[in-house]
Amino acid sequence: MRLLIQPNYNSVSYWTAEYIIKEINKAQQKDKKFVLGLPTGSTPLGTYQYLINAYNDKRVSFKDVITFNMDEYVGIAEDHPESYHFFMRKNFFDHIDIQQENINILNGNAEDLEKECNDYEEKIKSVGGIDLFLGGIGPDGHIAFNEPGSSFTSKTRIKTLTEDTIVANSRFFDNDMTKVPKTALTVGVETILSAKEVIIIANGHSKARALAKVIEGGISQRWTVSALQLHPKGIIVCDEQAVYEITVGTYRYFKQLEKDNLINID
Ligand code: PGA
């Protein structure tokens, strides 16, 4: 597992966007579709903006990119401003040349939610699996909505959100916990680990405790992102604040190891 400690959020976002652009362009040169797993949340906003900028500068096209989002709340309308359908359109899809039929987001209003989840897994398989899964990390170490205790062999399914997550996400629902949906559909830990590459982005102090567990602790479903340690091509890209709780030795080790991949964009 690689760990890139960038000086700030902008550098995290820029580096991640450039990495994704390179991978998409590589696939395009081989005439291959690129399958990209995507998160919502505040962390990826900078990356999405850099990807949009690169599209506007004609450095990348999303015409042959197929996306699968990680998760969606159960029971809120797709045009609700806090639905992940809405989020993705507003912050990314409406600004690039992705084809509508290549966008996949779980339907949290499906009549048969279990079938919806199983069909999602089948759809991922039918396009040859996910090439690169981009994700964030929750303060409790969750990845997508795989809350602490989620099995590493989990697939797409319905999950109950923890109080930690409901509190964290209430900032998007007028700071009112009662307005936050209590369940969500989410890809599983195994769905994410099955991707050929996984990049986890994190910034800010609120992620420091979880990142210390993931980087220095053992593999544990108590901190589901720690499953990344099992992945052959897992990368964490974070800012300085997000590694506030790792030891000085670990910090220096990764800074030295990745010194050629660190950038500084204000
Ligand atoms: P955030 O959420 O990017 O809004 O911090 C990340 C997550 O909960 O996975």
GROMACS .gro file of C-alpha atoms in nm, residues 6 22 52-53 67-68 96 105 118-119 123 142 181 192 197 199 217 237 242 261:
model
   20
    6GLN     CA    1   0.081   1.585   0.006
   22LYS     CA    2  -0.326   0.931  -1.720
   52ILE     CA    3  -1.348   1.911  -1.525
   53ASN     CA    4  -1.068   2.162  -1.590
   67THR     CA    5  -1.867   0.497  -1.396
   68PHE     CA    6  -2.007   0.314  -1.095
   96ILE     CA    7  -1.802   1.658  -1.881
  105ILE     CA    8  -2.562   0.480  -0.957
  118ASN     CA    9  -2.731  -0.797  -0.704
  119ASP     CA   10  -2.791  -0.646  -1.047
  123LYS     CA   11  -2.336  -0.503  -1.423
  142HIS     CA   12  -1.557   0.336   0.673
  181PRO     CA   13  -3.160   0.868   0.590
  192ILE     CA   14  -1.393  -0.224  -0.394
  197GLU     CA   15  -0.653  -0.016  -0.856
  199ILE     CA   16  -0.712   0.523  -0.453
  217GLY     CA   17  -0.274  -0.072   1.273
  237VAL     CA   18  -0.333   1.022  -0.096
  242ALA     CA   19  -0.492   1.372   0.794
  261ASN     CA   20   0.552   1.199  -0.622
   0.00000   0.00000   0.00000
